[in-house]
Short mmCIF file of C-alpha atoms and ligand atoms in Angstrom, two decimals:
data_model
loop_
_atom_site.label_atom_id
_atom_site.label_comp_id
_atom_site.label_asym_id
_atom_site.label_seq_id
_atom_site.Cartn_x
_atom_site.Cartn_y
_atom_site.Cartn_z
CA MET A 1 7.06 -26.75 12.73
CA VAL A 2 7.22 -25.71 9.07
CA LYS A 3 5.80 -22.22 8.53
CA VAL A 4 4.44 -21.29 5.09
CA ILE A 5 3.64 -17.75 3.96
CA THR A 6 1.64 -16.65 0.90
CA TYR A 7 0.14 -13.40 -0.37
CA GLY A 8 -2.73 -12.18 -2.50
CA THR A 9 -5.57 -9.75 -2.97
CA TYR A 10 -8.24 -12.48 -2.80
CA ASP A 11 -10.88 -10.29 -4.41
CA LEU A 12 -14.19 -12.15 -4.88
CA LEU A 13 -12.57 -15.27 -3.45
CA HIS A 14 -12.90 -18.15 -5.87
CA GLU A 15 -11.94 -21.80 -6.38
CA GLY A 16 -8.49 -20.84 -7.78
CA HIS A 17 -7.63 -19.02 -4.55
CA ILE A 18 -8.96 -21.81 -2.36
CA ARG A 19 -7.04 -24.51 -4.22
CA LEU A 20 -3.89 -22.42 -3.87
CA LEU A 21 -4.42 -21.94 -0.14
CA LYS A 22 -5.05 -25.69 0.37
CA ARG A 23 -1.83 -26.64 -1.40
CA ALA A 24 0.07 -23.88 0.42
CA LYS A 25 -1.18 -25.23 3.73
CA ALA A 26 -0.15 -28.76 2.72
CA LEU A 27 3.45 -27.60 2.24
CA GLY A 28 3.86 -27.19 6.01
CA ASP A 29 2.17 -27.06 9.40
CA TYR A 30 1.27 -23.40 9.79
CA LEU A 31 -0.05 -21.06 7.09
CA ILE A 32 0.31 -17.28 7.17
CA VAL A 33 -1.76 -15.43 4.55
CA GLY A 34 -0.87 -11.86 3.62
CA VAL A 35 -3.87 -9.97 2.24
CA THR A 36 -2.98 -6.83 0.27
CA GLY A 37 -4.14 -3.52 1.75
CA ASP A 38 -6.28 -1.24 -0.45
CA GLY A 39 -3.52 1.38 -0.67
CA PHE A 40 -0.91 -1.20 -1.68
CA ASP A 41 -3.14 -2.54 -4.44
CA LEU A 42 -3.56 1.00 -5.76
CA THR A 43 0.19 1.57 -5.90
CA ARG A 44 0.73 -1.71 -7.75
CA GLY A 45 -1.88 -0.73 -10.32
CA LYS A 46 -4.77 -2.96 -9.16
CA ILE A 47 -7.44 -0.28 -9.08
CA ASN A 48 -10.48 -2.38 -9.75
CA VAL A 49 -10.59 -4.46 -6.60
CA GLN A 50 -14.27 -4.82 -5.75
CA GLN A 51 -14.17 -5.82 -2.10
CA SER A 52 -12.78 -3.89 0.83
CA LEU A 53 -9.81 -5.20 2.80
CA VAL A 54 -12.14 -6.24 5.64
CA GLU A 55 -14.37 -8.23 3.30
CA ARG A 56 -11.38 -9.93 1.68
CA ILE A 57 -9.88 -10.83 5.05
CA GLU A 58 -13.24 -12.23 6.18
CA ALA A 59 -13.43 -14.38 3.05
CA VAL A 60 -9.92 -15.81 3.61
CA LYS A 61 -10.73 -16.41 7.27
CA ALA A 62 -13.92 -18.26 6.29
CA THR A 63 -11.91 -20.86 4.34
CA GLY A 64 -10.51 -22.05 7.68
CA LEU A 65 -7.15 -22.61 5.95
CA ALA A 66 -5.17 -19.67 7.35
CA ASP A 67 -3.60 -20.00 10.79
CA GLN A 68 -2.73 -16.31 10.73
CA ILE A 69 -3.74 -13.42 8.50
CA ILE A 70 -1.61 -10.33 8.03
CA VAL A 71 -1.99 -7.26 5.83
CA GLU A 72 0.53 -6.47 3.10
CA GLU A 73 0.96 -2.73 2.89
CA TYR A 74 4.19 -1.86 1.17
CA GLU A 75 6.75 -2.88 -1.41
CA GLY A 76 9.45 -4.99 0.22
CA GLN A 77 7.25 -6.11 3.11
CA LYS A 78 7.64 -9.77 2.14
CA ILE A 79 11.29 -9.63 3.20
CA ASP A 80 10.39 -8.13 6.58
CA ASP A 81 7.55 -10.64 7.09
CA ILE A 82 9.64 -13.71 6.29
CA ARG A 83 12.19 -12.58 8.88
CA ARG A 84 9.63 -11.47 11.44
CA TYR A 85 7.48 -14.63 11.28
CA GLU A 86 10.44 -16.93 10.59
CA ALA A 87 8.73 -18.44 7.56
CA ASP A 88 10.38 -21.52 6.06
CA ILE A 89 8.51 -21.48 2.74
CA PHE A 90 7.21 -18.63 0.60
CA THR A 91 4.67 -19.73 -1.97
CA VAL A 92 2.54 -18.10 -4.63
CA GLY A 93 0.85 -19.09 -7.92
CA SER A 94 2.79 -19.90 -11.08
CA ASP A 95 1.62 -16.63 -12.69
CA TRP A 96 4.41 -15.09 -10.60
CA LYS A 97 7.09 -17.60 -11.67
CA GLY A 98 10.58 -16.10 -11.28
CA LYS A 99 9.32 -12.85 -9.78
CA PHE A 100 10.07 -13.83 -6.19
CA ASP A 101 13.32 -15.75 -6.67
CA TYR A 102 15.07 -12.98 -4.73
CA LEU A 103 13.40 -14.28 -1.56
CA SER A 104 15.26 -17.62 -1.81
CA ASP A 105 18.13 -16.16 0.25
CA LEU A 106 15.69 -16.03 3.16
CA CYS A 107 13.57 -19.16 2.72
CA LYS A 108 12.44 -21.78 0.21
CA VAL A 109 10.40 -20.33 -2.69
CA VAL A 110 7.70 -22.55 -4.23
CA TYR A 111 5.55 -21.60 -7.25
CA LEU A 112 2.33 -23.63 -7.25
CA GLU A 113 0.50 -24.33 -10.47
CA ARG A 114 -2.17 -21.71 -11.02
CA THR A 115 -5.73 -22.93 -11.56
CA GLU A 116 -6.61 -22.21 -15.15
CA GLY A 117 -9.93 -20.84 -16.33
CA ILE A 118 -10.89 -18.77 -13.32
CA SER A 119 -9.90 -15.32 -12.13
CA SER A 120 -11.29 -12.35 -10.24
CA SER A 121 -11.10 -10.29 -13.45
CA GLU A 122 -13.31 -12.77 -15.27
CA ILE A 123 -15.80 -12.83 -12.42
CA ARG A 124 -15.86 -9.02 -12.51
CA ALA A 125 -16.24 -8.99 -16.29
CA GLU A 126 -19.22 -11.32 -16.10
CA LYS A 127 -21.13 -8.45 -14.63
CA ARG A 128 -22.63 -6.53 -17.49
CA GLU A 129 -20.29 -4.00 -19.06
CA ILE A 130 -21.41 -0.40 -18.62
CA ARG A 131 -21.50 1.50 -21.91
CA ILE A 132 -20.62 5.18 -21.62
CA GLY A 133 -21.41 7.81 -24.25
CA LEU A 134 -19.50 11.10 -24.42
CA ILE A 135 -21.21 14.47 -24.83
CA GLY A 136 -19.18 17.58 -25.73
CA ASP A 137 -16.35 18.80 -27.94
CA SER A 138 -13.52 19.22 -25.42
CA PRO A 139 -10.08 17.61 -25.91
CA ILE A 140 -10.47 16.40 -22.31
CA LEU A 141 -12.63 13.66 -23.87
CA ASN A 142 -9.45 12.21 -25.39
CA LYS A 143 -7.97 11.82 -21.91
CA PHE A 144 -11.22 10.36 -20.63
CA MET A 145 -11.23 7.81 -23.45
CA ARG A 146 -7.61 6.78 -22.74
CA GLU A 147 -8.22 6.52 -19.03
CA SER A 148 -11.34 4.41 -19.41
CA ARG A 149 -9.15 1.58 -20.68
CA HIS A 150 -7.70 1.16 -17.20
CA VAL A 151 -11.09 0.42 -15.70
CA ASN A 152 -12.62 -3.02 -16.09
CA GLY A 153 -16.32 -3.16 -16.81
CA VAL A 154 -16.72 0.02 -18.88
CA LYS A 155 -16.73 0.63 -22.57
CA ILE A 156 -16.95 3.97 -24.36
CA THR A 157 -19.43 3.39 -27.16
CA GLY A 158 -19.94 6.77 -28.80
CA VAL A 159 -19.69 10.53 -28.83
CA CYS A 160 -22.22 13.28 -29.44
CA ALA A 161 -20.38 16.41 -30.57
CA ARG A 162 -20.95 19.38 -32.82
CA ASP A 163 -17.25 20.09 -33.43
CA LEU A 164 -15.04 17.05 -34.03
CA SER A 165 -11.82 18.98 -34.66
CA GLN A 166 -10.23 18.39 -31.26
CA LEU A 167 -11.18 14.75 -30.84
CA SER A 168 -8.69 11.88 -31.22
CA ASP A 169 -8.83 9.24 -33.96
CA GLU A 170 -9.70 6.74 -31.30
CA ILE A 171 -12.87 8.66 -30.44
CA LEU A 172 -13.72 9.31 -34.07
CA GLY A 173 -13.42 5.56 -34.67
CA LEU A 174 -16.14 4.71 -32.13
CA GLN A 175 -19.22 2.86 -33.34
CA CYS A 176 -21.45 5.92 -32.79
CA VAL A 177 -20.14 9.37 -33.76
CA THR A 178 -23.09 11.71 -34.04
CA ASP A 179 -24.49 15.15 -33.36
CA SER A 180 -27.76 13.65 -32.20
CA ALA A 181 -28.00 12.88 -28.49
CA ASP A 182 -30.91 10.52 -29.16
CA LEU A 183 -28.73 8.35 -31.35
CA LEU A 184 -26.05 8.29 -28.67
CA TYR A 185 -28.62 7.28 -26.04
CA GLU A 186 -29.49 4.20 -28.08
CA ASN A 187 -25.91 3.04 -27.69
CA CYS A 188 -25.15 3.70 -24.04
CA ASP A 189 -26.23 3.19 -20.41
CA ALA A 190 -24.51 6.27 -19.02
CA VAL A 191 -23.01 9.53 -20.27
CA TYR A 192 -20.05 11.73 -19.48
CA ILE A 193 -20.90 15.37 -20.19
CA ILE A 194 -18.33 18.08 -20.78
CA SER A 195 -20.38 20.53 -22.78
CA LYS A 196 -20.32 24.26 -21.97
CA PRO A 197 -21.56 24.98 -18.43
CA GLU A 198 -24.66 26.83 -19.64
CA SER A 199 -25.66 23.75 -21.69
CA HIS A 200 -25.24 21.34 -18.77
CA PHE A 201 -28.79 21.67 -17.49
CA GLN A 202 -30.40 20.77 -20.82
CA ASP A 203 -27.87 18.04 -21.59
CA ILE A 204 -28.28 16.43 -18.17
CA LYS A 205 -32.07 16.73 -18.24
CA ALA A 206 -32.29 15.06 -21.64
CA SER A 207 -29.90 12.31 -20.57
CA LEU A 208 -31.76 11.57 -17.34
CA GLU A 209 -35.06 11.53 -19.22
CA ALA A 210 -33.51 8.98 -21.56
CA ARG A 211 -32.74 6.93 -18.40
CA LYS A 212 -28.98 7.41 -18.56
CA HIS A 213 -26.72 7.82 -15.54
CA VAL A 214 -24.75 11.07 -15.72
CA LEU A 215 -21.21 12.07 -14.85
CA CYS A 216 -20.95 15.79 -15.55
CA GLU A 217 -17.95 18.06 -15.42
CA SER A 218 -18.35 20.51 -12.54
CA PRO A 219 -20.24 22.82 -12.03
CA ILE A 220 -23.18 20.54 -12.76
CA THR A 221 -25.48 23.54 -13.27
CA LEU A 222 -25.33 27.31 -12.84
CA SER A 223 -28.28 27.54 -10.46
CA VAL A 224 -29.30 25.70 -7.30
CA GLU A 225 -32.91 25.37 -8.50
CA GLU A 226 -31.74 23.57 -11.63
CA TYR A 227 -29.46 21.33 -9.58
CA ASP A 228 -32.26 20.44 -7.15
CA GLN A 229 -34.59 19.64 -10.01
CA LEU A 230 -32.06 17.33 -11.67
CA SER A 231 -30.92 15.59 -8.53
CA GLU A 232 -34.54 14.99 -7.43
CA TYR A 233 -35.32 13.54 -10.84
CA ALA A 234 -32.24 11.31 -10.78
CA LYS A 235 -33.09 10.00 -7.32
CA ARG A 236 -36.71 9.32 -8.14
CA ASN A 237 -35.65 7.30 -11.15
CA GLY A 238 -32.78 5.40 -9.55
CA LEU A 239 -30.19 7.19 -11.66
CA ILE A 240 -26.75 8.49 -10.66
CA LEU A 241 -25.90 12.16 -11.14
CA MET A 242 -22.23 12.59 -10.30
CA ASP A 243 -20.09 15.69 -9.99
CA GLY A 244 -16.92 15.38 -12.08
CA ILE A 245 -14.12 17.02 -10.13
CA LYS A 246 -11.19 14.75 -10.80
CA THR A 247 -9.04 16.08 -7.94
CA ALA A 248 -11.54 14.52 -5.53
CA TYR A 249 -10.42 11.10 -6.79
CA SER A 250 -6.66 11.55 -6.48
CA THR A 251 -5.05 9.39 -3.81
CA ALA A 252 -2.71 12.14 -2.56
CA PHE A 253 -5.60 14.58 -2.16
CA ASN A 254 -7.70 12.07 -0.23
CA ARG A 255 -4.87 11.06 2.08
CA MET A 256 -4.05 14.71 2.72
CA ILE A 257 -7.66 15.49 3.68
CA LEU A 258 -7.77 12.46 6.00
CA LEU A 259 -4.52 13.46 7.72
CA VAL A 260 -5.70 17.04 8.19
CA LYS A 261 -9.04 15.91 9.59
CA GLY A 262 -7.17 13.49 11.83
CA GLY A 263 -5.44 16.44 13.46
CA VAL A 264 -1.79 16.27 12.23
CA ILE A 265 -1.64 20.07 12.12
CA GLY A 266 -4.00 20.74 15.03
CA ASP A 267 -7.10 22.91 14.63
CA ILE A 268 -7.53 24.33 11.17
CA VAL A 269 -7.57 28.10 11.04
CA SER A 270 -7.16 28.80 7.34
CA VAL A 271 -7.43 27.03 3.97
CA ASP A 272 -6.05 28.88 0.95
CA ALA A 273 -6.28 27.48 -2.55
CA VAL A 274 -5.05 28.99 -5.82
CA CYS A 275 -5.84 27.65 -9.32
CA THR A 276 -4.92 29.63 -12.41
CA SER A 277 -4.13 29.19 -16.08
CA LEU A 278 -3.56 31.48 -19.03
CA ARG A 279 -4.76 29.02 -21.64
CA ASN A 280 -7.99 30.82 -22.49
CA ILE A 281 -6.59 34.30 -22.77
CA GLY A 282 -7.70 36.01 -25.95
CA ALA A 283 -10.56 33.57 -26.28
CA GLU A 284 -12.98 35.41 -24.06
CA GLN A 285 -16.06 34.68 -26.08
CA PRO A 286 -19.46 34.28 -24.49
CA GLY A 287 -20.04 30.76 -23.30
CA LEU A 288 -16.41 29.87 -22.77
CA TRP A 289 -15.16 28.52 -19.50
CA ASN A 290 -14.41 31.58 -17.41
CA SER A 291 -12.45 31.38 -14.13
CA MET A 292 -15.62 30.77 -12.15
CA SER A 293 -16.89 27.82 -14.15
CA PHE A 294 -13.48 26.35 -14.93
CA TRP A 295 -11.84 26.55 -11.51
CA ALA A 296 -14.16 27.56 -8.67
CA THR A 297 -15.51 24.13 -7.78
CA THR A 298 -12.05 22.51 -7.75
CA ALA A 299 -10.75 25.29 -5.50
CA MET A 300 -13.76 24.97 -3.17
CA LEU A 301 -13.21 21.22 -2.78
CA PRO A 302 -10.48 21.30 -0.07
CA ILE A 303 -12.23 24.19 1.67
CA PHE A 304 -15.59 22.42 1.95
CA ASP A 305 -14.00 19.03 2.65
CA ILE A 306 -12.05 20.44 5.59
CA LEU A 307 -14.21 23.26 6.98
CA GLY A 308 -17.64 22.13 5.79
CA THR A 309 -20.23 24.21 3.95
CA ASP A 310 -21.63 26.20 6.88
CA TYR A 311 -19.63 29.37 6.46
CA LYS A 312 -21.06 32.54 8.01
CA ASP A 313 -20.00 34.98 5.36
CA LYS A 314 -18.66 35.03 1.84
CA GLN A 315 -17.35 37.66 -0.51
CA ILE A 316 -16.48 37.41 -4.19
CA ALA A 317 -14.22 39.95 -5.92
CA SER A 318 -13.67 39.64 -9.66
CA ARG A 319 -11.83 41.27 -12.52
CA ILE A 320 -14.17 41.10 -15.53
CA SER A 321 -13.07 41.01 -19.16
CA GLU A 322 -13.67 44.11 -21.28
CA HIS A 323 -15.10 41.91 -24.03
CA ASP A 324 -17.56 39.82 -22.07
CA ASP A 325 -19.31 40.85 -18.87
CA LYS A 326 -19.72 37.21 -17.79
CA PHE A 327 -16.03 36.39 -18.20
CA ASP A 328 -14.06 36.81 -14.99
CA LEU A 329 -10.36 36.85 -15.78
CA PHE A 330 -9.70 36.50 -12.08
CA SER A 331 -11.76 36.03 -8.92
CA LYS A 332 -10.99 35.84 -5.26
CA ILE A 333 -13.54 34.34 -2.88
CA THR A 334 -13.26 34.65 0.90
CA PHE A 335 -15.27 32.45 3.26
CA VAL A 336 -15.57 33.26 6.95
CA TYR A 337 -16.37 30.37 9.32
CA PRO A 338 -16.99 30.66 13.08
CA HIS A 339 -13.41 29.63 13.92
CA ALA A 340 -11.61 29.72 10.59
CA VAL A 341 -11.28 31.51 7.27
CA ALA A 342 -10.70 30.28 3.75
CA SER A 343 -9.87 31.87 0.46
CA LEU A 344 -9.58 30.83 -3.12
CA LYS A 345 -8.00 32.64 -6.03
CA ILE A 346 -8.87 31.50 -9.51
CA GLY A 347 -7.81 32.85 -12.89
CA GLN A 348 -8.27 32.09 -16.55
CA GLY A 349 -6.49 35.30 -17.51
CA VAL A 350 -4.23 35.98 -14.53
CA LYS A 351 -1.36 33.81 -13.37
CA SER A 352 -0.31 32.99 -9.83
CA GLU A 353 1.36 30.17 -7.87
CA GLY A 354 -1.11 27.26 -7.89
CA GLU A 355 -0.56 26.07 -4.36
CA LEU A 356 -2.75 24.87 -1.53
CA ILE A 357 -1.90 25.79 2.04
CA ILE A 358 -3.80 24.59 5.09
CA SER A 359 -2.81 26.34 8.30
CA GLY A 360 -3.36 24.81 11.72
CA THR A 361 -2.49 25.46 15.33
CA LYS A 362 0.34 22.87 15.29
CA GLY A 363 1.68 23.21 11.74
CA TYR A 364 0.62 23.50 8.11
CA VAL A 365 0.15 21.42 5.00
CA TYR A 366 1.79 22.62 1.82
CA VAL A 367 0.71 21.19 -1.53
CA PRO A 368 2.87 22.58 -4.34
CA ALA A 369 1.57 23.74 -7.73
CA PRO A 370 -0.36 22.40 -9.46
CA TRP A 371 -1.99 21.11 -6.27
CA TRP A 372 -5.17 19.94 -8.09
CA LYS A 373 -3.19 17.21 -9.84
CA THR A 374 -0.46 16.49 -7.40
CA ASP A 375 1.08 13.28 -6.18
CA TYR A 376 2.93 14.97 -3.35
CA PHE A 377 2.42 17.12 -0.25
CA GLU A 378 4.29 18.12 2.88
CA VAL A 379 3.25 18.46 6.50
CA ARG A 380 5.43 21.18 8.01
CA TYR A 381 6.09 22.23 11.59
CA GLU A 382 7.99 24.92 13.46
CA ASN A 383 10.77 22.41 14.00
CA GLN A 384 11.78 21.51 10.46
CA SER A 385 13.12 18.12 11.45
CA ASP A 386 9.53 17.06 12.23
CA ASN A 387 8.41 17.82 8.65
CA LYS A 388 7.00 14.90 6.68
CA ARG A 389 6.74 14.41 2.94
CA PHE A 390 4.10 12.22 1.34
CA PHE A 391 4.32 10.80 -2.19
CA TYR A 392 1.62 8.88 -4.04
CA LYS A 393 1.43 7.68 -7.56
CA LEU A 394 -1.08 9.81 -9.48
CA GLU A 395 -2.28 7.78 -12.41
CA GLY A 396 -4.10 9.74 -15.11
CA GLU A 397 -4.82 12.83 -13.00
CA GLY A 398 -7.44 10.91 -11.04
CA ILE A 399 -9.68 10.36 -14.09
CA ARG A 400 -9.53 6.55 -13.94
CA PHE A 401 -10.58 6.63 -10.29
CA GLU A 402 -13.38 9.03 -11.18
CA ILE A 403 -14.63 6.57 -13.82
CA LEU A 404 -14.28 3.70 -11.37
CA SER A 405 -16.31 5.58 -8.78
CA PHE A 406 -18.97 6.33 -11.41
CA ILE A 407 -19.43 2.68 -12.35
CA ARG A 408 -19.40 1.60 -8.70
CA GLN A 409 -22.15 4.10 -8.00
CA ILE A 410 -24.14 2.79 -10.95
CA GLU A 411 -23.71 -0.76 -9.70
CA ASN A 412 -24.11 -0.20 -5.98
CA GLY A 413 -25.73 3.17 -5.34
CA ALA A 414 -24.55 6.63 -4.43
CA LYS A 415 -22.65 5.69 -1.28
CA PHE A 416 -19.40 5.48 -3.25
CA SER A 417 -19.48 9.18 -4.09
CA TYR A 418 -16.44 11.23 -3.04
CA ILE A 419 -18.29 14.54 -3.37
CA GLY A 420 -21.37 14.82 -1.17
CA GLU A 421 -24.61 16.17 -2.58
CA ASN A 422 -24.53 19.01 -0.09
CA THR A 423 -21.03 19.97 -1.27
CA SER A 424 -22.04 19.99 -4.95
CA ARG A 425 -25.09 22.08 -4.09
CA LYS A 426 -23.13 24.63 -2.09
CA MET A 427 -20.53 24.95 -4.85
CA ILE A 428 -23.29 25.71 -7.33
CA GLU A 429 -24.76 28.28 -4.95
CA VAL A 430 -21.44 30.16 -4.85
CA VAL A 431 -20.96 30.04 -8.62
CA SER A 432 -24.55 31.17 -9.18
CA ASP A 433 -24.06 34.15 -6.86
CA PHE A 434 -21.35 35.31 -9.23
CA TYR A 435 -23.65 34.95 -12.22
CA LYS A 436 -26.33 36.90 -10.35
CA GLY A 437 -23.86 39.76 -10.06
CA ASP A 438 -23.24 39.36 -6.34
CA PHE A 439 -19.53 40.32 -6.43
CA VAL A 440 -17.19 43.27 -6.04
CA ARG A 441 -15.74 44.45 -9.34
CA LEU A 442 -11.96 44.90 -9.39
N1 C2G B 1 -4.33 -17.91 -8.03
C1 C2G B 1 -4.39 -19.21 -8.54
N2 C2G B 1 -5.28 -19.50 -9.53
C2 C2G B 1 -6.10 -18.55 -10.02
C3 C2G B 1 -6.07 -17.24 -9.51
C4 C2G B 1 -5.16 -16.96 -8.50
O1 C2G B 1 -3.65 -20.10 -8.13
N3 C2G B 1 -6.95 -18.89 -11.00
C5 C2G B 1 -3.35 -17.60 -6.97
C6 C2G B 1 -2.37 -16.50 -7.32
O2 C2G B 1 -1.29 -17.02 -8.09
C7 C2G B 1 -1.92 -16.00 -5.96
C8 C2G B 1 -3.18 -16.17 -5.13
O3 C2G B 1 -4.03 -17.08 -5.82
O4 C2G B 1 -0.91 -16.84 -5.43
C9 C2G B 1 -3.90 -14.84 -4.91
O5 C2G B 1 -4.18 -14.27 -6.17
P1 C2G B 1 -4.59 -12.74 -6.32
O6 C2G B 1 -5.68 -12.45 -5.37
O7 C2G B 1 -4.79 -12.46 -7.77
O8 C2G B 1 -3.32 -11.93 -5.78
P2 C2G B 1 -2.02 -11.52 -6.57
O9 C2G B 1 -2.23 -10.24 -7.31
O10 C2G B 1 -1.53 -12.66 -7.35
O11 C2G B 1 -1.02 -11.15 -5.36
O12 C2G B 1 1.78 -9.22 -3.04
C10 C2G B 1 0.72 -9.83 -3.71
C11 C2G B 1 1.08 -11.18 -4.16
O13 C2G B 1 2.30 -11.10 -4.75
C12 C2G B 1 0.12 -11.89 -5.10
#
């Protein structure tokens, strides 16, 4: 019996895939199809796969051509598979010509002519492109612009800014560069807002009223009432209002949370997160991003993801700037849960080690500084030889995955959100307590 093996993502299965599978099958008597796992596609840079692994496997199964389906999960697996399944022929489309010659020591390698004129990317692109407008003056917009190029199906069409001095030539070259939001709205379907936190409410309200979906840098608003009003409005009008915490979209962060929730370090007793920077020192003018608005929501993310939002008690202690009574140079927030505690330390004028430590009854997770944009973490135990290190590729600080999630939500509804509505709301509640003066002065 001649065994043939072939691999692919098979996203939105089309005629090109089916023709390839038919010819692969015809090369022998038994066809094994390796479907790429979601994680493997991410590491090889395919971030825009539309269907889940299960859906893609189902589609391949439905062709009736595969005698066996396996999942491809890591670099180098093809070698292991060819040995394990004793494949006689490895085959793949001619777009890969030469790339798999190294497998010819193990079996025969056949490149089949690719079907021209059809591809998953084209099928994806046929869906209408989502046009995003930018609102704000921050240099973070430059990163956002760069990152958007890695996501199929979006186009940045304009910017609404009062101060253009920190924006890249690429942004200034967009078709719509304006200080009028109304003009921007004419040229987009959705907006990314990174204005000052106290302007968020008005900016979001105006954008939703103009029927635009909104991705807004966190915190979305500075009061729960404002948040409720906006999120109600968005829901009633079928619009997305998404919280922009990019850490939530990093692969390492997500895997770490899943492992912790899966029990690798036993019951969680403490979560301690630190985020600081000294960038804004000396610039403590009213309206600038203080520690609370710049860092608090990011630091609350692992705490709320792991322990939930039902804490029993909370205390905020802050060192306030001499120049601005709303500018906390440093804050520490402690949350007390029924069976655990959590703390976060944030600073825009105080420096500390930006690490994340999650302590459990069997061990702890250590995420080194800067944990909010890390590609690496360790699970550590009493017996050091049991320690495990985890590495993931972090492309673009998570921004491209944030954009991808935004367009998926626009296309398919809010179920693709990584930050639950309840979490966003609770984060705003904490931040607003600070603004109401509910803190201990250091
Ligand atoms: N294919 C084809 N004609 C097309 C499109 C795809 O013949 N118009 C072939 C590809 O060459 C590949 C298979 O169909 O052999 C699956 O294609 P993809 O889903 O795009 O998967 P790919 O990224 O090529 O993964 O480890 C993964 C594999 O190396 C291939």
